[in-house]
């Protein structure tokens, strides 16, 4: 028989390192998310109607409205009405379509 003793577990006073390391890692992750700048992303913030009056192959743009439509379907419905009814008493064909306005909502 040998006189070797079984290995003893680590001392209890060394277990403080586990939560300390977790707290340091958490602080680093929080700092990165708060202080590292994020790139700006452009999003569609509305829709605008663009219309043009055409006679044959010659088209000329009409004055754009400053109104911004919040929804695509509302804009498309209004553009369809403009194209269908056109200008009263004018023989030109009116073409209208919706274009997206890109920008940053936070700006």
Short mmCIF file of N, CA and C in Angstrom, two decimals:
data_model
loop_
_atom_site.label_atom_id
_atom_site.label_comp_id
_atom_site.label_asym_id
_atom_site.label_seq_id
_atom_site.Cartn_x
_atom_site.Cartn_y
_atom_site.Cartn_z
N UNK A 1 0.83 -1.17 0.00
CA UNK A 1 0.00 0.00 0.00
C UNK A 1 0.87 1.23 0.00
N UNK A 2 0.35 2.18 -0.70
CA UNK A 2 1.10 3.44 -0.72
C UNK A 2 0.41 4.46 0.17
N UNK A 3 1.14 5.43 0.56
CA UNK A 3 0.61 6.45 1.46
C UNK A 3 0.14 7.70 0.70
N UNK A 4 -0.39 7.54 -0.47
CA UNK A 4 -0.86 8.71 -1.23
C UNK A 4 -2.30 9.00 -0.87
N UNK A 5 -2.59 10.24 -0.66
CA UNK A 5 -3.95 10.65 -0.30
C UNK A 5 -4.72 11.02 -1.56
N UNK A 6 -6.03 10.95 -1.48
CA UNK A 6 -6.88 11.33 -2.62
C UNK A 6 -6.74 12.84 -2.85
N UNK A 7 -6.80 13.26 -4.11
CA UNK A 7 -6.67 14.70 -4.36
C UNK A 7 -7.83 15.47 -3.72
N UNK A 8 -7.51 16.59 -3.16
CA UNK A 8 -8.53 17.38 -2.48
C UNK A 8 -9.18 18.36 -3.47
N UNK A 9 -10.43 18.72 -3.25
CA UNK A 9 -11.10 19.67 -4.15
C UNK A 9 -10.47 21.06 -4.01
N UNK A 10 -10.70 21.92 -4.99
CA UNK A 10 -10.10 23.26 -4.90
C UNK A 10 -10.67 24.01 -3.70
N UNK A 11 -9.91 24.91 -3.16
CA UNK A 11 -10.40 25.67 -2.01
C UNK A 11 -11.63 26.50 -2.38
N UNK A 12 -12.52 26.67 -1.44
CA UNK A 12 -13.76 27.39 -1.67
C UNK A 12 -13.50 28.85 -1.99
N UNK A 13 -12.45 29.41 -1.44
CA UNK A 13 -12.20 30.83 -1.65
C UNK A 13 -11.70 31.14 -3.06
N UNK A 14 -11.47 30.17 -3.93
CA UNK A 14 -11.11 30.43 -5.33
C UNK A 14 -12.33 30.45 -6.25
N UNK A 15 -13.50 30.12 -5.76
CA UNK A 15 -14.70 30.09 -6.61
C UNK A 15 -15.22 31.48 -6.97
N UNK A 16 -14.72 32.53 -6.36
CA UNK A 16 -15.15 33.89 -6.68
C UNK A 16 -14.74 34.29 -8.09
N UNK A 17 -13.78 33.58 -8.67
CA UNK A 17 -13.29 33.95 -10.00
C UNK A 17 -14.33 33.72 -11.09
N UNK A 18 -15.18 32.72 -10.93
CA UNK A 18 -16.19 32.41 -11.96
C UNK A 18 -17.18 33.56 -12.13
N UNK A 19 -17.84 34.05 -11.09
CA UNK A 19 -18.74 35.19 -11.31
C UNK A 19 -18.00 36.48 -11.69
N UNK A 20 -16.75 36.62 -11.24
CA UNK A 20 -15.99 37.82 -11.60
C UNK A 20 -15.69 37.83 -13.10
N UNK A 21 -15.30 36.70 -13.64
CA UNK A 21 -15.03 36.61 -15.08
C UNK A 21 -16.32 36.82 -15.87
N UNK A 22 -17.42 36.25 -15.40
CA UNK A 22 -18.71 36.44 -16.08
C UNK A 22 -19.12 37.91 -16.06
N UNK A 23 -18.88 38.61 -14.96
CA UNK A 23 -19.21 40.04 -14.88
C UNK A 23 -18.34 40.86 -15.82
N UNK A 24 -17.07 40.52 -15.93
CA UNK A 24 -16.17 41.26 -16.84
C UNK A 24 -16.59 41.05 -18.29
N UNK A 25 -16.89 39.82 -18.66
CA UNK A 25 -17.34 39.54 -20.03
C UNK A 25 -18.65 40.26 -20.32
N UNK A 26 -19.57 40.26 -19.37
CA UNK A 26 -20.84 40.97 -19.55
C UNK A 26 -20.63 42.46 -19.71
N UNK A 27 -19.72 43.04 -18.94
CA UNK A 27 -19.44 44.48 -19.06
C UNK A 27 -18.84 44.81 -20.41
N UNK A 28 -17.98 43.96 -20.93
CA UNK A 28 -17.38 44.20 -22.25
C UNK A 28 -18.45 44.14 -23.33
N UNK A 29 -19.33 43.15 -23.27
CA UNK A 29 -20.40 43.04 -24.27
C UNK A 29 -21.32 44.24 -24.20
N UNK A 30 -21.68 44.68 -23.02
CA UNK A 30 -22.53 45.86 -22.86
C UNK A 30 -21.85 47.11 -23.40
N UNK A 31 -20.58 47.28 -23.13
CA UNK A 31 -19.84 48.45 -23.62
C UNK A 31 -19.81 48.46 -25.15
N UNK A 32 -19.57 47.31 -25.76
CA UNK A 32 -19.53 47.23 -27.22
C UNK A 32 -20.87 47.62 -27.82
N UNK A 33 -21.97 47.14 -27.26
CA UNK A 33 -23.29 47.44 -27.80
C UNK A 33 -23.69 48.89 -27.59
N UNK A 34 -23.22 49.51 -26.54
CA UNK A 34 -23.61 50.89 -26.26
C UNK A 34 -22.75 51.92 -26.98
N UNK A 35 -21.47 51.67 -27.11
CA UNK A 35 -20.57 52.73 -27.55
C UNK A 35 -19.94 52.53 -28.93
N UNK A 36 -20.08 51.39 -29.53
CA UNK A 36 -19.58 51.21 -30.89
C UNK A 36 -20.66 51.71 -31.84
N UNK A 37 -20.34 52.67 -32.72
CA UNK A 37 -21.38 53.21 -33.62
C UNK A 37 -21.87 52.17 -34.62
N UNK A 38 -23.14 52.23 -34.88
CA UNK A 38 -23.76 51.31 -35.83
C UNK A 38 -24.00 52.04 -37.14
N UNK A 39 -23.87 51.37 -38.27
CA UNK A 39 -24.12 52.04 -39.55
C UNK A 39 -25.59 52.41 -39.69
N UNK A 40 -25.83 53.51 -40.35
CA UNK A 40 -27.21 53.97 -40.58
C UNK A 40 -27.82 53.16 -41.72
N UNK A 41 -29.07 52.82 -41.57
CA UNK A 41 -29.78 52.06 -42.59
C UNK A 41 -30.91 52.91 -43.14
N UNK A 42 -30.95 53.04 -44.46
CA UNK A 42 -32.05 53.77 -45.08
C UNK A 42 -33.24 52.84 -45.21
N UNK A 43 -34.40 53.38 -44.96
CA UNK A 43 -35.64 52.62 -45.06
C UNK A 43 -36.64 53.41 -45.89
N UNK A 44 -37.67 52.74 -46.35
CA UNK A 44 -38.75 53.43 -47.05
C UNK A 44 -39.61 54.14 -46.02
N UNK A 45 -39.66 55.48 -46.13
CA UNK A 45 -40.43 56.24 -45.16
C UNK A 45 -41.76 56.73 -45.73
N UNK A 46 -41.98 56.51 -47.01
CA UNK A 46 -43.24 56.91 -47.62
C UNK A 46 -43.18 56.72 -49.12
N UNK A 47 -44.26 57.13 -49.79
CA UNK A 47 -44.36 56.99 -51.24
C UNK A 47 -44.85 58.30 -51.84
N UNK A 48 -44.38 58.61 -53.04
CA UNK A 48 -44.76 59.82 -53.74
C UNK A 48 -45.27 59.43 -55.13
N UNK A 49 -46.28 60.15 -55.59
CA UNK A 49 -46.84 59.89 -56.91
C UNK A 49 -46.07 60.72 -57.94
N UNK A 50 -45.60 60.06 -58.97
CA UNK A 50 -44.97 60.73 -60.11
C UNK A 50 -45.89 60.53 -61.30
N UNK A 51 -46.26 61.62 -61.94
CA UNK A 51 -47.18 61.54 -63.08
C UNK A 51 -46.56 62.23 -64.28
N UNK A 52 -46.94 61.76 -65.46
CA UNK A 52 -46.50 62.39 -66.70
C UNK A 52 -47.64 62.36 -67.70
N UNK A 53 -47.68 63.39 -68.53
CA UNK A 53 -48.70 63.51 -69.58
C UNK A 53 -48.05 63.15 -70.90
N UNK A 54 -48.67 62.22 -71.62
CA UNK A 54 -48.08 61.72 -72.87
C UNK A 54 -49.05 61.94 -74.02
N UNK A 55 -48.51 62.37 -75.14
CA UNK A 55 -49.24 62.45 -76.40
C UNK A 55 -48.38 61.72 -77.42
N UNK A 56 -48.78 60.51 -77.73
CA UNK A 56 -47.97 59.67 -78.61
C UNK A 56 -46.74 59.19 -77.84
N UNK A 57 -45.57 59.43 -78.45
CA UNK A 57 -44.32 59.00 -77.80
C UNK A 57 -43.69 60.12 -76.98
N UNK A 58 -44.27 61.31 -77.04
CA UNK A 58 -43.71 62.46 -76.32
C UNK A 58 -44.39 62.58 -74.96
N UNK A 59 -43.60 62.50 -73.91
CA UNK A 59 -44.12 62.60 -72.54
C UNK A 59 -43.43 63.75 -71.82
N UNK A 60 -44.21 64.39 -70.97
CA UNK A 60 -43.62 65.46 -70.16
C UNK A 60 -44.10 65.26 -68.73
N UNK A 61 -43.17 65.43 -67.77
CA UNK A 61 -43.55 65.20 -66.37
C UNK A 61 -44.47 66.30 -65.86
N UNK A 62 -45.41 65.91 -65.05
CA UNK A 62 -46.30 66.87 -64.40
C UNK A 62 -45.69 67.28 -63.06
N UNK A 63 -46.13 68.39 -62.55
CA UNK A 63 -45.62 68.87 -61.27
C UNK A 63 -45.94 67.86 -60.18
N UNK A 64 -44.91 67.50 -59.44
CA UNK A 64 -45.08 66.50 -58.38
C UNK A 64 -45.74 67.12 -57.16
N UNK A 65 -46.59 66.34 -56.55
CA UNK A 65 -47.24 66.77 -55.31
C UNK A 65 -46.25 66.62 -54.15
N UNK A 66 -46.37 67.48 -53.18
CA UNK A 66 -45.50 67.38 -52.01
C UNK A 66 -46.06 66.39 -50.99
N UNK A 67 -47.23 65.84 -51.26
CA UNK A 67 -47.84 64.91 -50.32
C UNK A 67 -47.09 63.58 -50.32
N UNK A 68 -46.85 63.09 -49.13
CA UNK A 68 -46.19 61.79 -48.96
C UNK A 68 -47.22 60.81 -48.45
N UNK A 69 -47.39 59.72 -49.17
CA UNK A 69 -48.35 58.69 -48.80
C UNK A 69 -47.65 57.69 -47.90
N UNK A 70 -48.27 57.37 -46.79
CA UNK A 70 -47.66 56.46 -45.82
C UNK A 70 -47.69 55.01 -46.25
N UNK A 71 -48.72 54.61 -46.98
CA UNK A 71 -48.85 53.22 -47.38
C UNK A 71 -48.76 53.06 -48.88
N UNK A 72 -48.20 51.95 -49.31
CA UNK A 72 -48.05 51.69 -50.74
C UNK A 72 -49.40 51.52 -51.42
N UNK A 73 -50.33 50.82 -50.78
CA UNK A 73 -51.62 50.56 -51.41
C UNK A 73 -52.43 51.84 -51.56
N UNK A 74 -52.36 52.73 -50.59
CA UNK A 74 -53.06 54.02 -50.71
C UNK A 74 -52.47 54.84 -51.85
N UNK A 75 -51.17 54.82 -51.98
CA UNK A 75 -50.51 55.55 -53.07
C UNK A 75 -50.88 54.95 -54.42
N UNK A 76 -50.87 53.63 -54.52
CA UNK A 76 -51.21 52.98 -55.79
C UNK A 76 -52.66 53.23 -56.17
N UNK A 77 -53.56 53.25 -55.19
CA UNK A 77 -54.96 53.55 -55.48
C UNK A 77 -55.14 54.95 -56.01
N UNK A 78 -54.47 55.91 -55.40
CA UNK A 78 -54.56 57.30 -55.87
C UNK A 78 -53.92 57.45 -57.25
N UNK A 79 -52.80 56.79 -57.48
CA UNK A 79 -52.14 56.86 -58.79
C UNK A 79 -53.02 56.23 -59.87
N UNK A 80 -53.72 55.15 -59.54
CA UNK A 80 -54.63 54.52 -60.51
C UNK A 80 -55.78 55.46 -60.85
N UNK A 81 -56.31 56.17 -59.86
CA UNK A 81 -57.39 57.14 -60.13
C UNK A 81 -56.89 58.29 -61.00
N UNK A 82 -55.69 58.76 -60.74
CA UNK A 82 -55.13 59.84 -61.56
C UNK A 82 -54.95 59.36 -62.99
N UNK A 83 -54.44 58.16 -63.17
CA UNK A 83 -54.22 57.64 -64.52
C UNK A 83 -55.55 57.36 -65.23
N UNK A 84 -56.56 56.92 -64.51
CA UNK A 84 -57.84 56.59 -65.13
C UNK A 84 -58.60 57.84 -65.55
N UNK A 85 -58.67 58.82 -64.66
CA UNK A 85 -59.49 59.99 -64.96
C UNK A 85 -58.71 61.10 -65.66
N UNK A 86 -57.43 61.18 -65.47
CA UNK A 86 -56.60 62.16 -66.17
C UNK A 86 -57.00 63.59 -65.88
N UNK A 87 -56.69 64.46 -66.83
CA UNK A 87 -57.05 65.87 -66.73
C UNK A 87 -58.32 66.10 -67.53
N UNK A 88 -59.32 66.77 -66.96
CA UNK A 88 -60.58 66.99 -67.69
C UNK A 88 -60.35 67.81 -68.97
N UNK A 89 -60.89 67.33 -70.08
CA UNK A 89 -60.81 68.05 -71.35
C UNK A 89 -59.44 68.03 -72.00
N UNK A 90 -58.55 67.20 -71.54
CA UNK A 90 -57.20 67.14 -72.11
C UNK A 90 -57.05 65.81 -72.85
N UNK A 91 -56.64 65.85 -74.11
CA UNK A 91 -56.54 64.60 -74.88
C UNK A 91 -55.30 63.77 -74.52
N UNK A 92 -54.41 64.31 -73.72
CA UNK A 92 -53.19 63.56 -73.40
C UNK A 92 -53.49 62.41 -72.43
N UNK A 93 -52.69 61.37 -72.56
CA UNK A 93 -52.80 60.22 -71.66
C UNK A 93 -51.95 60.49 -70.42
N UNK A 94 -52.51 60.25 -69.27
CA UNK A 94 -51.80 60.48 -68.01
C UNK A 94 -51.30 59.13 -67.48
N UNK A 95 -50.02 59.09 -67.17
CA UNK A 95 -49.42 57.91 -66.54
C UNK A 95 -48.97 58.32 -65.15
N UNK A 96 -49.34 57.53 -64.17
CA UNK A 96 -48.96 57.82 -62.78
C UNK A 96 -48.44 56.56 -62.13
N UNK A 97 -47.42 56.73 -61.31
CA UNK A 97 -46.85 55.59 -60.58
C UNK A 97 -46.33 56.07 -59.24
N UNK A 98 -46.17 55.13 -58.34
CA UNK A 98 -45.67 55.45 -57.00
C UNK A 98 -44.19 55.12 -56.92
N UNK A 99 -43.44 56.02 -56.33
CA UNK A 99 -42.02 55.78 -56.09
C UNK A 99 -41.75 55.85 -54.59
N UNK A 100 -40.87 55.01 -54.15
CA UNK A 100 -40.54 54.96 -52.72
C UNK A 100 -39.60 56.10 -52.36
N UNK A 101 -39.80 56.65 -51.18
CA UNK A 101 -38.91 57.67 -50.65
C UNK A 101 -38.07 56.99 -49.58
N UNK A 102 -36.77 56.94 -49.83
CA UNK A 102 -35.87 56.28 -48.89
C UNK A 102 -35.25 57.32 -47.97
N UNK A 103 -35.10 56.97 -46.73
CA UNK A 103 -34.49 57.87 -45.77
C UNK A 103 -34.35 57.19 -44.42
N UNK A 104 -33.90 57.96 -43.46
CA UNK A 104 -33.75 57.43 -42.11
C UNK A 104 -34.89 57.95 -41.25
N UNK A 105 -35.71 57.08 -40.71
CA UNK A 105 -36.83 57.52 -39.89
C UNK A 105 -36.39 58.30 -38.66
N UNK A 106 -35.20 58.05 -38.16
CA UNK A 106 -34.75 58.75 -36.96
C UNK A 106 -34.23 60.15 -37.25
N UNK A 107 -34.03 60.47 -38.52
CA UNK A 107 -33.48 61.79 -38.86
C UNK A 107 -34.54 62.86 -38.79
#
